[in-house]
Structures are given as structure tokens and as C-alpha cells.
XYZ file of C-alpha atoms in Angstrom:
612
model
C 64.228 94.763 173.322
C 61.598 93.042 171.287
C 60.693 93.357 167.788
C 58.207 94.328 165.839
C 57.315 94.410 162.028
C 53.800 95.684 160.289
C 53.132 95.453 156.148
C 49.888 97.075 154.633
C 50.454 96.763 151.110
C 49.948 94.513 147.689
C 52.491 92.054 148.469
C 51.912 88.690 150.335
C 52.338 89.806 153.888
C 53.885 86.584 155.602
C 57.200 86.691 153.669
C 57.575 90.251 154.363
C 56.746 89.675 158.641
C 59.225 86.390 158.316
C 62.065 87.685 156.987
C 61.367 90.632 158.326
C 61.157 88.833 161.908
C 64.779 87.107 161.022
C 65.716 90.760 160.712
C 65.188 91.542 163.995
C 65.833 88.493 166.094
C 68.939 89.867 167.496
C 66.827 92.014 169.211
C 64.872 89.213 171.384
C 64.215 85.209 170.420
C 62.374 83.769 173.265
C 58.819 83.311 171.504
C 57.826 84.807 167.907
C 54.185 85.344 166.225
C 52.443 86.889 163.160
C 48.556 88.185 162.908
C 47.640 88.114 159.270
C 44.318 90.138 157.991
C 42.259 87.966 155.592
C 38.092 87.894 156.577
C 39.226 88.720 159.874
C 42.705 88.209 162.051
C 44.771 84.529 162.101
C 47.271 84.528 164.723
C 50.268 82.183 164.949
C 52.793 81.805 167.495
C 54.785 80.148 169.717
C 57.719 79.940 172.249
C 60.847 79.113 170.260
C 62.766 80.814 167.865
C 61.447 82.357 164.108
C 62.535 78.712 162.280
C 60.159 77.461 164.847
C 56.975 79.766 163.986
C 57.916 78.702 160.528
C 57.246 75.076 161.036
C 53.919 75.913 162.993
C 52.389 77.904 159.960
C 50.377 75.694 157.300
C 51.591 74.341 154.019
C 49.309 76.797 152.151
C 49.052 79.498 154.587
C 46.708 82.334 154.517
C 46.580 84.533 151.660
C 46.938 88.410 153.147
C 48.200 91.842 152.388
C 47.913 93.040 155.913
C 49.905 92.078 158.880
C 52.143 92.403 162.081
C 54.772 90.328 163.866
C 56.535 90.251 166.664
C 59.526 88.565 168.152
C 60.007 88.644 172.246
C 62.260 89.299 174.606
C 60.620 88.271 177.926
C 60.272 90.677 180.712
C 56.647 90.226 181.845
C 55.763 86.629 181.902
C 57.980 83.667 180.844
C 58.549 82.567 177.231
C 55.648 80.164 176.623
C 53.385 79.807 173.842
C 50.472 81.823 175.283
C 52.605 85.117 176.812
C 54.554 84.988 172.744
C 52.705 87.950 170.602
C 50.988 89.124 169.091
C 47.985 89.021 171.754
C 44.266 89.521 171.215
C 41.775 91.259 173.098
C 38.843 88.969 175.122
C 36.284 90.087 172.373
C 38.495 89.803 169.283
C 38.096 93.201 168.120
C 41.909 94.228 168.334
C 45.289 92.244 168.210
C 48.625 94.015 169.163
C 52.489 93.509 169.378
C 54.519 95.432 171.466
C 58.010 96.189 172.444
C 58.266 98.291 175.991
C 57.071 97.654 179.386
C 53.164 98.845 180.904
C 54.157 100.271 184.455
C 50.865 100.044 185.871
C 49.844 97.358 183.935
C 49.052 95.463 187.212
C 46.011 98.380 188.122
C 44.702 98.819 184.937
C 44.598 94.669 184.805
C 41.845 94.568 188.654
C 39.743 97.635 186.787
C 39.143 95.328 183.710
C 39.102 92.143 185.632
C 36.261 94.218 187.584
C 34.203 94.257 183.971
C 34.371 91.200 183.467
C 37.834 90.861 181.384
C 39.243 87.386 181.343
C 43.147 87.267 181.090
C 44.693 83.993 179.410
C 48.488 85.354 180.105
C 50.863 86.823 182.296
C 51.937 89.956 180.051
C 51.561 93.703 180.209
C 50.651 93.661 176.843
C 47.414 91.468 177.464
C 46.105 93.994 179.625
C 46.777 97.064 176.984
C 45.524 95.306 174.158
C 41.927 95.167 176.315
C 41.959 98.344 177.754
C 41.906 99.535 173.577
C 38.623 96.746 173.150
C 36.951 98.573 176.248
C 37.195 101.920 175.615
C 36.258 100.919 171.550
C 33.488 99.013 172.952
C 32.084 101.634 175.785
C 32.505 104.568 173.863
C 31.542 103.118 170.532
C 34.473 105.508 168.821
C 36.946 104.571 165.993
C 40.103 102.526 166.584
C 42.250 105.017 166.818
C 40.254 106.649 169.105
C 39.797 104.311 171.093
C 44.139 103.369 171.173
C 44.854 107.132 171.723
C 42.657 107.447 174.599
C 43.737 104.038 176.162
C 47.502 105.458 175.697
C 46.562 108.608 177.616
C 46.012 106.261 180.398
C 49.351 103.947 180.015
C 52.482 104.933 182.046
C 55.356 103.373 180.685
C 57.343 102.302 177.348
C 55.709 101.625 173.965
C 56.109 100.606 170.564
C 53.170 99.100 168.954
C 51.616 97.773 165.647
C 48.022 97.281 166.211
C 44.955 95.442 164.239
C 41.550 96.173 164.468
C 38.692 93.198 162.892
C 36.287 96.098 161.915
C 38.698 98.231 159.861
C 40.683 95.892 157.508
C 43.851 96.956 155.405
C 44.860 99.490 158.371
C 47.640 99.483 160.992
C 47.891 101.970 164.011
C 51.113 102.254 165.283
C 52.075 104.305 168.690
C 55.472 104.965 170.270
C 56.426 106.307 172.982
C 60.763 105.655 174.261
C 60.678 102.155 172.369
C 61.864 102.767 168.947
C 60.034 102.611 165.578
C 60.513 103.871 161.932
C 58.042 103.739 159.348
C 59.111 102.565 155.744
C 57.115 104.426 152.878
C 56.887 102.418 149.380
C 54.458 102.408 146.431
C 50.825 101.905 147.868
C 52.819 100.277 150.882
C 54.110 100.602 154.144
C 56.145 98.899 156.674
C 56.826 99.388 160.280
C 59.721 98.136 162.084
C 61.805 98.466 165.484
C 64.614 99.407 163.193
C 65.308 99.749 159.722
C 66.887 96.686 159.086
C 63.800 94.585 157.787
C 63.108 97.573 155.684
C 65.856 98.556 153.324
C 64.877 95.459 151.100
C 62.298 97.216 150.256
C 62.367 100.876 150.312
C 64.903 103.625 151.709
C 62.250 106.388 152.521
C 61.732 106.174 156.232
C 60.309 108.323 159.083
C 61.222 108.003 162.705
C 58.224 108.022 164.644
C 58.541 110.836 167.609
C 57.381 109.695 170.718
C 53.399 110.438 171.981
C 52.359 110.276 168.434
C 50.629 107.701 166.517
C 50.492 106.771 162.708
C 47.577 105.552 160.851
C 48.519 103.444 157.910
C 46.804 102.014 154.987
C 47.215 101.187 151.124
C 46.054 104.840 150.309
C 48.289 106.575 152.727
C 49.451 107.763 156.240
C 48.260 110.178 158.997
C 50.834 110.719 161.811
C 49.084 112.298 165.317
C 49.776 113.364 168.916
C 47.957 111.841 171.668
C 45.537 114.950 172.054
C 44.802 114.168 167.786
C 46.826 117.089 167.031
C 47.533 115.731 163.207
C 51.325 116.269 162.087
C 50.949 117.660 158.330
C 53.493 116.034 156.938
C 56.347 114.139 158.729
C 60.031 114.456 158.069
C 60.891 111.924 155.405
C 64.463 110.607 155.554
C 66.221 108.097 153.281
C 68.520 105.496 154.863
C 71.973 104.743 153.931
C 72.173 101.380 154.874
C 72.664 98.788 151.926
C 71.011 95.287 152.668
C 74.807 93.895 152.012
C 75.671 95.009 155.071
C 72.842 93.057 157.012
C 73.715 90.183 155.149
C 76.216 87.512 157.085
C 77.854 86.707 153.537
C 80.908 83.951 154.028
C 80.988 83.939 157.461
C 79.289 81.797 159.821
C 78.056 84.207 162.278
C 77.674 87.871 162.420
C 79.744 88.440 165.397
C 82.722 87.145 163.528
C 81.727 89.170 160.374
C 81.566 92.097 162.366
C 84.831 91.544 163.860
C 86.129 90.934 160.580
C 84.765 94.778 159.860
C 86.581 96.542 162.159
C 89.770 97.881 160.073
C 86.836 98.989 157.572
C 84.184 100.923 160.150
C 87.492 102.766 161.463
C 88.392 103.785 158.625
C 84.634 105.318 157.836
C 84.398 106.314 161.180
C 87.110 108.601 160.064
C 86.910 109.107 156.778
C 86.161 113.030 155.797
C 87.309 113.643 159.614
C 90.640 113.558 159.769
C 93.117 115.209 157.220
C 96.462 114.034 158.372
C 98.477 116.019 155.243
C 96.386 119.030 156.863
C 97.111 118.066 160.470
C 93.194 118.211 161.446
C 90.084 116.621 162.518
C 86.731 118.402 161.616
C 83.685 116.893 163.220
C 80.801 118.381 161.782
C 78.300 117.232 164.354
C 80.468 119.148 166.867
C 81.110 122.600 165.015
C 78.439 124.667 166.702
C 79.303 123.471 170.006
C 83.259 123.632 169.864
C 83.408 126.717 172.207
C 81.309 125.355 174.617
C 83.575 122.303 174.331
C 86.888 124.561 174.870
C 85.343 125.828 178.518
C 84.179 122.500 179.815
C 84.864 122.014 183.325
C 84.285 118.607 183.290
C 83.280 115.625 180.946
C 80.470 113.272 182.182
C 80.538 110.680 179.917
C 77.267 108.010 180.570
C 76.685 104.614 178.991
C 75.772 100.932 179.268
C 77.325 97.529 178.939
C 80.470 97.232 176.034
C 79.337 101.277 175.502
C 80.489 101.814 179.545
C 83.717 100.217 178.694
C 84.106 102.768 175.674
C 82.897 105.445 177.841
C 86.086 104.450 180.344
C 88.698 104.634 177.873
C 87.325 108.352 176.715
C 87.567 109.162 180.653
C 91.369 108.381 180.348
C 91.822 110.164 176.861
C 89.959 113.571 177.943
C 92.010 113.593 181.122
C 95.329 112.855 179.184
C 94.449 115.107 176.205
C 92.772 117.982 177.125
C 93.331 118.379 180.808
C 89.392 118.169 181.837
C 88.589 116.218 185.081
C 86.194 113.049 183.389
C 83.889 111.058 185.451
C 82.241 107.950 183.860
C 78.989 106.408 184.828
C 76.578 103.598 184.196
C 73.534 105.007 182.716
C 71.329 103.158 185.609
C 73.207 104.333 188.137
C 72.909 108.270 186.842
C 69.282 108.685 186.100
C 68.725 107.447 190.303
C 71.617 109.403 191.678
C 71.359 112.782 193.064
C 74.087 113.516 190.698
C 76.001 117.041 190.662
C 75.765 118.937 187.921
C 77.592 122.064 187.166
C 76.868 124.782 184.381
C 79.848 124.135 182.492
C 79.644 120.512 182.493
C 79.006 118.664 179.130
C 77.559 114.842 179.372
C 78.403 112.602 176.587
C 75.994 109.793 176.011
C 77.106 106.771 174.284
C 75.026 103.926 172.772
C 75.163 102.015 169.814
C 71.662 101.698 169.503
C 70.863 104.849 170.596
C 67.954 103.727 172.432
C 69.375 102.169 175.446
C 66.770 103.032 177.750
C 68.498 103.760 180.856
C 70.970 106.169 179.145
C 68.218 108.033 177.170
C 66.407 108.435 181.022
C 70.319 109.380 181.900
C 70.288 112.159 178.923
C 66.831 113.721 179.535
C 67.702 113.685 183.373
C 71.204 115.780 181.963
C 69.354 118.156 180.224
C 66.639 118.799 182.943
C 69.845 119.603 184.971
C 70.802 122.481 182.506
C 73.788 120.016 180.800
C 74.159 120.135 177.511
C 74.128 117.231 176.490
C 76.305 115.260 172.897
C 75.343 111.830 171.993
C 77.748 109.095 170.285
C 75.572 106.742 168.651
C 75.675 103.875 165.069
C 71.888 104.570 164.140
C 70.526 107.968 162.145
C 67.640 108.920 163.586
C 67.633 107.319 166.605
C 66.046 108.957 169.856
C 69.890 109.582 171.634
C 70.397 111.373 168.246
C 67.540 113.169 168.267
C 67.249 114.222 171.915
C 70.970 115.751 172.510
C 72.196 119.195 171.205
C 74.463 117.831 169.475
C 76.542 114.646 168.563
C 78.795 112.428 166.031
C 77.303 108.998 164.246
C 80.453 106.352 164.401
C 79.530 104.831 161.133
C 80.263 101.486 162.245
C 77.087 100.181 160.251
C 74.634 97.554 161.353
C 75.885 95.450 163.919
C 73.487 92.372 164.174
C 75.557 90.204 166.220
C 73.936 91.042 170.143
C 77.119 90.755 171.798
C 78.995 94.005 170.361
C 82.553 93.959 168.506
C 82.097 97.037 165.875
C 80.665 99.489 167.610
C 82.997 99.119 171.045
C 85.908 100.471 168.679
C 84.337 102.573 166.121
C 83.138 104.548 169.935
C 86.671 104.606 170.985
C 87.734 105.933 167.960
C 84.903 108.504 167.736
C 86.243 109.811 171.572
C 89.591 110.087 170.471
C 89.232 112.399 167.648
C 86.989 114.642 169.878
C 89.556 114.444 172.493
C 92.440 115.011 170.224
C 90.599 118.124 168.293
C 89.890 119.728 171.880
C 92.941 119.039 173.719
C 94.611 120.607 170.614
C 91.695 123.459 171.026
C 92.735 124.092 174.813
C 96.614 124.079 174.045
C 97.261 120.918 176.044
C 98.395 118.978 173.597
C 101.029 120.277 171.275
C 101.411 120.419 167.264
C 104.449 117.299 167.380
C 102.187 114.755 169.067
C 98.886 115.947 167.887
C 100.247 115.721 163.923
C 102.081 112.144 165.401
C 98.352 111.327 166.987
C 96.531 111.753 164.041
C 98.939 109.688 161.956
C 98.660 106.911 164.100
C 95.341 106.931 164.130
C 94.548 106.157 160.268
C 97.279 103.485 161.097
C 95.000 101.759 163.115
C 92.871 99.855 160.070
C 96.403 98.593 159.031
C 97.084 97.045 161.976
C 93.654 95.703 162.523
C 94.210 93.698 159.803
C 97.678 91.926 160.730
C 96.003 90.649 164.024
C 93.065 89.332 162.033
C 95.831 87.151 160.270
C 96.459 85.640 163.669
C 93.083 84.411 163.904
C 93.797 80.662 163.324
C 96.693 81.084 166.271
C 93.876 82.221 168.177
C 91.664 79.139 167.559
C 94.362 77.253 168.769
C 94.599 79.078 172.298
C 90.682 78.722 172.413
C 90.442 74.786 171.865
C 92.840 74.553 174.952
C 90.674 76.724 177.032
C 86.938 75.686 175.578
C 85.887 74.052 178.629
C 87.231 76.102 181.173
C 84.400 77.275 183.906
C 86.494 80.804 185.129
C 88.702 83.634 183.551
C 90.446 86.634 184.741
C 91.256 89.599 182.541
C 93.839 91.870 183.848
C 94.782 95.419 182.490
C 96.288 98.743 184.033
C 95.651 102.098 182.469
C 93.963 102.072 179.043
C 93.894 98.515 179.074
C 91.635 97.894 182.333
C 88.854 98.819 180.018
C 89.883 96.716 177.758
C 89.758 93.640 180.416
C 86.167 94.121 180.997
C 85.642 94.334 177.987
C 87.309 90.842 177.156
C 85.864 89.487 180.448
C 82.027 90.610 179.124
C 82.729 88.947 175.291
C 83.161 86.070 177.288
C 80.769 86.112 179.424
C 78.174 87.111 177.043
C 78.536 84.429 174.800
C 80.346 81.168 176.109
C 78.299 81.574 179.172
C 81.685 81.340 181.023
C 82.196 82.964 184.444
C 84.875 85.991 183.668
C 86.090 88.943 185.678
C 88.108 91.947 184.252
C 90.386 93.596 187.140
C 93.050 96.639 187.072
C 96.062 94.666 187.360
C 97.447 96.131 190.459
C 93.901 94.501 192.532
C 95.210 91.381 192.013
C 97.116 91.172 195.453
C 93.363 92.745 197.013
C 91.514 89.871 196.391
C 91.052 88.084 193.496
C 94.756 86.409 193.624
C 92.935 83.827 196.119
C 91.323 82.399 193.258
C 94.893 81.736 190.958
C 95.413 78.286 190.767
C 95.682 75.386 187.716
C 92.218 76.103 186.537
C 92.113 79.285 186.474
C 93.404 81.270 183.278
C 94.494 84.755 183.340
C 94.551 86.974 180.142
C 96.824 90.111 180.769
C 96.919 92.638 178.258
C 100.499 93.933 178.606
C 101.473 96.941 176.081
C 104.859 98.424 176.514
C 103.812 101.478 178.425
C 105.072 102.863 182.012
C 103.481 100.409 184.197
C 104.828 97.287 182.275
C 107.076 96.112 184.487
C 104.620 95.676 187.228
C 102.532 93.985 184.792
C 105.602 91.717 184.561
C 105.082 91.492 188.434
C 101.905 91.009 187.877
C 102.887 87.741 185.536
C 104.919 86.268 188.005
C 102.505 85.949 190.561
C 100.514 84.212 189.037
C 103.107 81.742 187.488
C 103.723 81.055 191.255
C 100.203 79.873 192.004
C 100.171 77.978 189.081
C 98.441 79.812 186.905
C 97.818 79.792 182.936
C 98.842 83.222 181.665
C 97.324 84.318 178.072
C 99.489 87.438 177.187
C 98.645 90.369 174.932
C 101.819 92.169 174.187
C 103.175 94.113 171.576
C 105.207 92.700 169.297
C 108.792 91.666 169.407
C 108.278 91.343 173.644
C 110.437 88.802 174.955
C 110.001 89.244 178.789
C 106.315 88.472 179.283
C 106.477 85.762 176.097
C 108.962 84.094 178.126
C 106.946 83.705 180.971
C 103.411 83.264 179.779
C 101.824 79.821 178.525
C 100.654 81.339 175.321
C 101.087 85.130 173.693
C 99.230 87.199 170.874
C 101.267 89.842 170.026
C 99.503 93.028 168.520
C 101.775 95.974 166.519
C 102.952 98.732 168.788
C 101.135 102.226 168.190
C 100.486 105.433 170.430
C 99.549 103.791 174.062
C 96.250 105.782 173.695
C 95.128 103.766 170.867
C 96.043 100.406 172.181
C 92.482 99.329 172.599
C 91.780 99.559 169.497
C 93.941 97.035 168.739
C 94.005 95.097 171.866
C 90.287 94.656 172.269
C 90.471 92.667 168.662
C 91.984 89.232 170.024
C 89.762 89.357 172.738
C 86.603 89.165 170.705
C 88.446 86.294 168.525
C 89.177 84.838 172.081
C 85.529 84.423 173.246
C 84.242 83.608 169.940
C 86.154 80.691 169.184
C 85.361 79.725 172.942
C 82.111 79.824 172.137
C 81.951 78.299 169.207
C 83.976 75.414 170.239
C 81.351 74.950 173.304
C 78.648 75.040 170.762
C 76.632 78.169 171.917
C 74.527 80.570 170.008
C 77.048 83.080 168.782
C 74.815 85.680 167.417
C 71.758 85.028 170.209
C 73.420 84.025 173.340
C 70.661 83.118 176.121
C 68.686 85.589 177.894
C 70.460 88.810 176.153
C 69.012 91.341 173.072
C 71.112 93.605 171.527
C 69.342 96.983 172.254
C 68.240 97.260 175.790
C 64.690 99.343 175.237
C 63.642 98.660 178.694
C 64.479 98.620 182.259
């Protein structure tokens, strides 16, 4: 959740960790800190945001070519001044950030405090950054000794950049199910939670495994194993990610940029996959596994958050396409289960990060099982990526924004083309609507754009319903996904209590709750079940309530009836939310926006959940 940014180089280190740090704030911005290395280690920090730290640092600031940063995402501790990283150790000799969680932090914390280690905060990260100084100290071995055999005795989640006083112009770095990817430059090197404070500077990368350590200087890199087994020469990759596309450009906020991106990241989450003059999808990721595929007896599809929602809607298109039962679960609730697992069942994990910690323990628990496993994820080289057999990037590209637009439909449209390809693979679906499938799939960026265009009609809906305190979002079919999905935009980011319900639960429940103030958004595509959706409508007219209409366009029986209607183009139901989900995220934006929240770093949330 937190990140974390190293520089050992020629260049002056605190621009790099600052705008490196602005980099990653979508991944936590409740305290931020730097340690710099000049005739020892300066640390400042503080609770706050980066712009914050910025202010705190003096006019002429130390001069240094070595360094680490760090911004937080509390889970140990609240966000003060003294729990904010990076944190030193009693004596001084080492100074640490860290992104993960110590699991028996709280033991190895009463053994030090036995030695006489004093503890000024309330983190996890306190106590590891001692437990290096003691063994360092005691055993009078190297630094990296002394951090490899104090990881030996850590359970839990790492990623850490690490300073020692007696060995200047040197970072350690360790990982271990937090990610971290090491940038390689000229007599320089940077390490990073992600990429993305990086590519300014060099596109050579390497993805740190996890239970190894890297040992990094102006004169090179060693990469080890706990045990100091040394790796010879690690895997160097080269990102494709241009530093345009981290950039916010004219917009005001990522999320809306990002939103603004969707016709585009379909279309490249398609592009060289589906040949609709040749009537086929290839996905290349996929090819070795295809007849595996073909005998599934069942899809398990596993994810978190706007990814669960995603996950949902493939449930429905597997079942429709290809005839396989599908069974959808929260990544929490599947690594805990005593889950059933049969030999021909094939788990799909889904994250955009690809390190969403509770669906990589969901994948490894798959494969222990005998699964195999395929990953959907937006980042090369991430763990999810690297752990399953096999898999398909979405292309979406970065998606800074925490509360996720991009990547929720660049997922869906990943899980239709598998569907599609394997329900055409099985014989279930037939060569007429598998050709009409495919041609209303590259469709979709088209009509993407025309509901963009309704964006200022969509402004005007939100200033009407800015200071509202309770929404419902109802769907049925394909669109109940899309209602929680809708209900969690809002949620996330206008702080605004929201609900997404099938449509026909209404009359279980939640109808008690229709009344003047409380809106209703129904997403309402021509499809088999509309005219209970019209039913649906009328109730709540009768109570009183608002009703905020998705239809499709031309519909003149809801319109009638509702207070206020976006109408999206009609296309195959299957694909409807890819389109629908698209006024939604408008919807909750402008909401937002209009009640003057954070947009891109709503309260209490990070984009890439690392940790439990």
C-alpha cells in the first residue's frame, strides 16, 4: 500500500525521492519522509501529504547522491509525525522504509525491549529496523548480513530500501509479497514500488523475486536469496510505459483522465487480438493452455474491490458463452475457505495491480490445490503475472487515479474475448453471433466516445444530487455488476453512503428506505427483464423517489417516468457494461468534485492493496 523510492547515483537525490514520492502517492498519503546520505543520514518527515514534506525541508537542503523515501499508508500506528518513515534504529546505525506488514512484530518488539531497545513509535517497522542494528551490532557482520539474517526471522510482508551510516553510497533492498522493481541507469540506480517514478529516467528494470535481496551502489548490483545464494545475473526487462501516460495533461484529475481513456485502452486491449475480417480472437498469453481451457469443468474466477465486480460480469459471460458453471469470489473470502477444488477447474485471478495481496494468497492457495491457475492483470512483471501458468495483460496503462475507471473495463473486455474464443472452442456459441460478437466488440471505443459527449449533461444531474447523504444503484443481469460498481465510485470518492442491489431485491428490503431523499440510479438496457425494471421504476415513483435512468437510446417508457435519463447506444446485452459503467464514473466524479473531495486520494484508501 505504501511507497517507496531509493536513488544511488550522481544526480541530486532529493528531486529524484520528491517527484519520485508524487509518483507514488496514489499508493498511500497519510505521512511522507526522505533519509538523505551526506556525512551520515538526515531524515525528514512528517504526517501530511508530499507538498507538506516539501515545506518542512530547508531552503538549501542537503547536498546528497544517496537516498530513500517513503510515503505511508497507515496500518500499524496512526498517521503522526513520529510513526511517518523512514524510521531509524535506537543507535543510528540503520534507517529503513517499508511497505508490508511485520506479523510478529509485537514478539520480536518484548525480546529487544528485553536488551535494552527503546521504541519512540507505534510501527512494525520500528521494531525491524532494530532487530537489523542488533544483530549488526552482536554479531559485528556486514549490513547485509546483518538484514538477511534479521529477515530470516520476520514473518510477514516486505518491501524495503534500507541505509546503513557505516557503508555510504549503498542501498539494500529486500522483498518479500510487497512489490518492488529496480531501475538500472548509467552509474545509477533506482528502486521503486512500481515503475512509475522510474521511466523518467531509465526503461531497464528488474522485478525483484521475493526472499531475495539487492545490494546497490554507484559501481553496480548484487541480487541474493536469504541463505546468500547470489543470483548471477537477474532478468533485465525494459518497460513500455511512456511518462505521457503518467502525466495528468489537461485534465484536472487523473480519475477523469482515465475515464477520458477508456475508448483508447479498449481499443489496445484489443488491438492484435481480434481480427473481425478474419472472424477471430488470438490471445497469445492463452495459446498453450487453450485445451485445458476447452475441458474446464468450471471457472473460478477470484478478485477484489472494482476487480470483483469485473470478475461478476465474466461469471455471467462464461455461463452464457461457453456453457461452464462460474463461481465468483472475493479474494479474502477464498484464501480462508475450505474451498472445493476439482482437477479440471481453472481459477482466474484478476487484479489491476497484480499485487492485491489477498488474491495473490487466493492464487498460491489455487495452485497448492492442483488448479491451474490464469491471471488478468495492467502491470508486466507483476507477482499475479509471474506466479500463474498463464495469463493476458489488459493494456489499460497506468491508472494513477486510486479509485479505478480504466482497468474495471479494459478487465471486462479482456473476459469477454476469452469467453467468446472458448465458447466458440466448445461449439456453444455459433459462427452468426460469434462473427456479430466480435463486431460489436471493436464498436465499443465508438460508443465510448458519444457518452463522453454527454459529460456536461452529466454535471448537470450531479449539481442536483451533490449533497445528497444516500444512493441506491439498481441492475438485473449484467447490469447488477454494474450497480456495485456505480454504488463503490461513489462511495469511494464523495464519501457518500451507496448500495448497489439486483433490481428484483428491491421489494426484500431495501424499498423501506425509498422516499424524497433517497435517489435511485437504475441501469435499464433493453434486454428480457426490462419490463420489470419498468416495475421496478414505478415503485419507486410511488414512494417518492428520484429515479436516475440509464437506458439505451431512443427509450421512451422509462424516460417518461424517471426524473432525469442518460441514454447510452444500444450494443450486444453482453457488452452493456462497458458502456454503462462509463456515466457512472462521470456520476460520482462530478459528485465529488462538486463536494470538494480529493478525487485522485480519497481518505483512508490506496490504490494497490499490498496488505491485509
Amino acid at each position: 500500500m505504501c511507497g517507496i523510492i531509493g536513488y544511488v547515483g550522481n544526480r541530486d537525490v532529493i528531486p529524484v525521492l520528491i517527484n519520485g514520492l508524487k509518483r507514488l502517492e496514489y499508493r498511500g498519503y497519510d505521512s511522507a519522509g526522505i533519509a538523505l546520505f551526506n556525512n551520515g543520514i538526515k531524515v525528514f518527515k512528517c504526517s501530511g501529504k508530499i507538498r507538506k514534506l516539501e515545506q518542512i525541508l530547508p531552503l538549501n537542503a542537503v547536498k546528497a547522491d544517496t537516498g530513500i523515501g517513503h510515503t505511508r499508508w497507515a496500518t500499524h500506528g496512526e498517521p503522526t509525525d513520529i510513526n511517518a518513515h523512514p524510521h531509524q534504529s535506537m543507535n543510528g546505525y540503520f534507517t529503513l522504509v517499508h511497505n508490508g506488514i511485520i506479523e510478529n512484530y509485537s514478539r520480536l518488539k518484548k525480546r529487544l525491549e528485553d536488551r535494552g531497545y527503546i521504541f519512540k513509535s507505534d510501527t512494525d517497522t520500528e521494531v525491524l529496523v532494530n532487530l537489523i542494528e542488533y544483530i549488526y551490532m552482536k554479531g559485528n557482520v556486514s549490513a547485509v548480513t546483518a538484514v538477511r539474517l534479521a529477515l530470516r526471522k520476520v514473518v510477514g510482508a516486505y518491501g524495503l530500501a534500507i541505509l546503513c551510516s557505516n557503508e555510504p553510497g549503498k542501498i539494500i533492498a529486500a522483498r518479500n509479497s510487497s512489490p518492488l522493481v529496480i531501475g538500472i541507469g548509467q552509474n545509477e540506480y533506482f528502486v521503486a514500488s512500481d515503475a512509475t517514478p522510474i521511466v523518467a529516467f531509465t526503461k531497464r528494470v528488474v522485478y525483484l523475486d521475493d526472499h531475495r535481496l539487492a545490494v546497490m551502489s554507484k559501481d553496480g548490483m548484487e541480487t541474493a536469496d536469504l541463505e546468500n545464494n547470489l543470483q548471477v545475473e537477474p532478468e533485465v526487462h525494459t518497460l513500455e510505459m511512456d511518462i505521457g501516460e503518467i502525466e495528468k495533461g489537461n485534465f484536472p484529475h487523473f480519475m477523469l483522465k482515465e475515464i477520458f481513456e477508456q475508448s483508447r485502452s479498449i481499443q489496445d486491449t484489443f488491438r492484435g487480438r481480434l481480427f473481425p475480417d478474419h472472424a477471430e480472437i488470438h490471445l497469445g498469453g492463452l495459446h498453450e493452455v487453450i485445451p485445458l481451457l476447452e475441458k474446464a469443468g468450471r471457472i473460478i474466477l477470484v478478485g477484489c474491490g472494482t476487480s470483483w465486480h469485473a470478475a461478476l460480469v465474466g461469471g455471467y459471460l462464461f455461463e452464457e458463452f461457453c456453457g461452464i458453471t462460474a463461481s465468483v469470489e472475493y479474494g479474502s473470502e477464498f484464501r480462508y475457505r475450505k474451498v472445493i477444488i476439482h482437477p479440471d477447474d481453472i481459477v482466474i485471478a484478476i487484479s489491476q495491480s497484480g499485487e492485491t495481496a489477498d488474491t495473490l494468497a487466493a492464487v498460491k492457495k489455487a495452485q497448492k490445490s492442483g488448479a491451474m491457475v490464469l491471471g488478468i492483470c495492467n502491470v508486466v512483471g507483476s507477482s499475479i503475472a509471474r506466479m500463474t501458468q498463464a495469463g493476458v495483460y489488459t493494456h489499460a496503462g497506468p491508472e494513477i487515479g486510486v479509485a479505478s475507471t480504466k482497468a474495471f473495463t479494459a478487465q471486462i473486455t479482456i473476459l469477454t474475448m476469452i469467453s467468446m474464443m472458448l465458447g466458440r472452442k466448445r461449439g456453444v456459441l455459433g459462427k452468426v453471433p460469434y462473427n456479430r460478437f466480435i463486431r460489436a466488440l471493436q464498436e465499443i471505443p465508438e460508443k465510448i466516445e458519444e457518452i463522453l459527449r454527454m459529460d456536461r449533461n452529466i454535471h448537470t444531474i450531479a449539481e442536483k444530487y451533490s449533497e445528497t447523504n444516500n444512493f441506491i444503484y439498481l441492475g438485473r443481469g449484467y447490469s447488477f455488476p454494474v450497480a456495485l460498481e456505480g454504488a463503490l465510485k461513489l462511495k469511494e470518492i464523495s464519501y457518500i453512503h451507496a448500495e448497489g442491489y439486483p433490481a428484483a431485491e428491491m421489494k426484500h428490503g431495501p424499498i423501506a428506505l425509498i422516499d424524497a431523499k433517497m435517489p435511485v440510479v437504475v441501469i435499464a438496457p433493453k434486454d428480457d427483464s426490462y419490463d420489470k425494471i419498468v416495475s421496478n421504476v414505478q415503485e419507486i415513483k410511488a414512494r417518492g423517489g428520484d429515479v436516475i435512468a440509464v437506458v439505451n437510446k431512443g427509450d421512451t417508457l422509462i424516460a417518461g417516468m424517471a426524473n432525469h435519463v442518460i441514454e447510452i447506444p444500444e450494443t450486444d446485452l453482453a457488452l452493456t457494461p462497458l458502456l454503462s459503467v462509463i456515466p457512472l464514473q462521470l456520476l460520482a466524479y462530478h459528485i465529488a468534485v462538486l463536494r470538494g473531495c480529493d478525487v485522485d486520494q480519497p481518505r483512508n484508501l490506496a490504490k494497490s492493496v499490498t496488505v491485509e
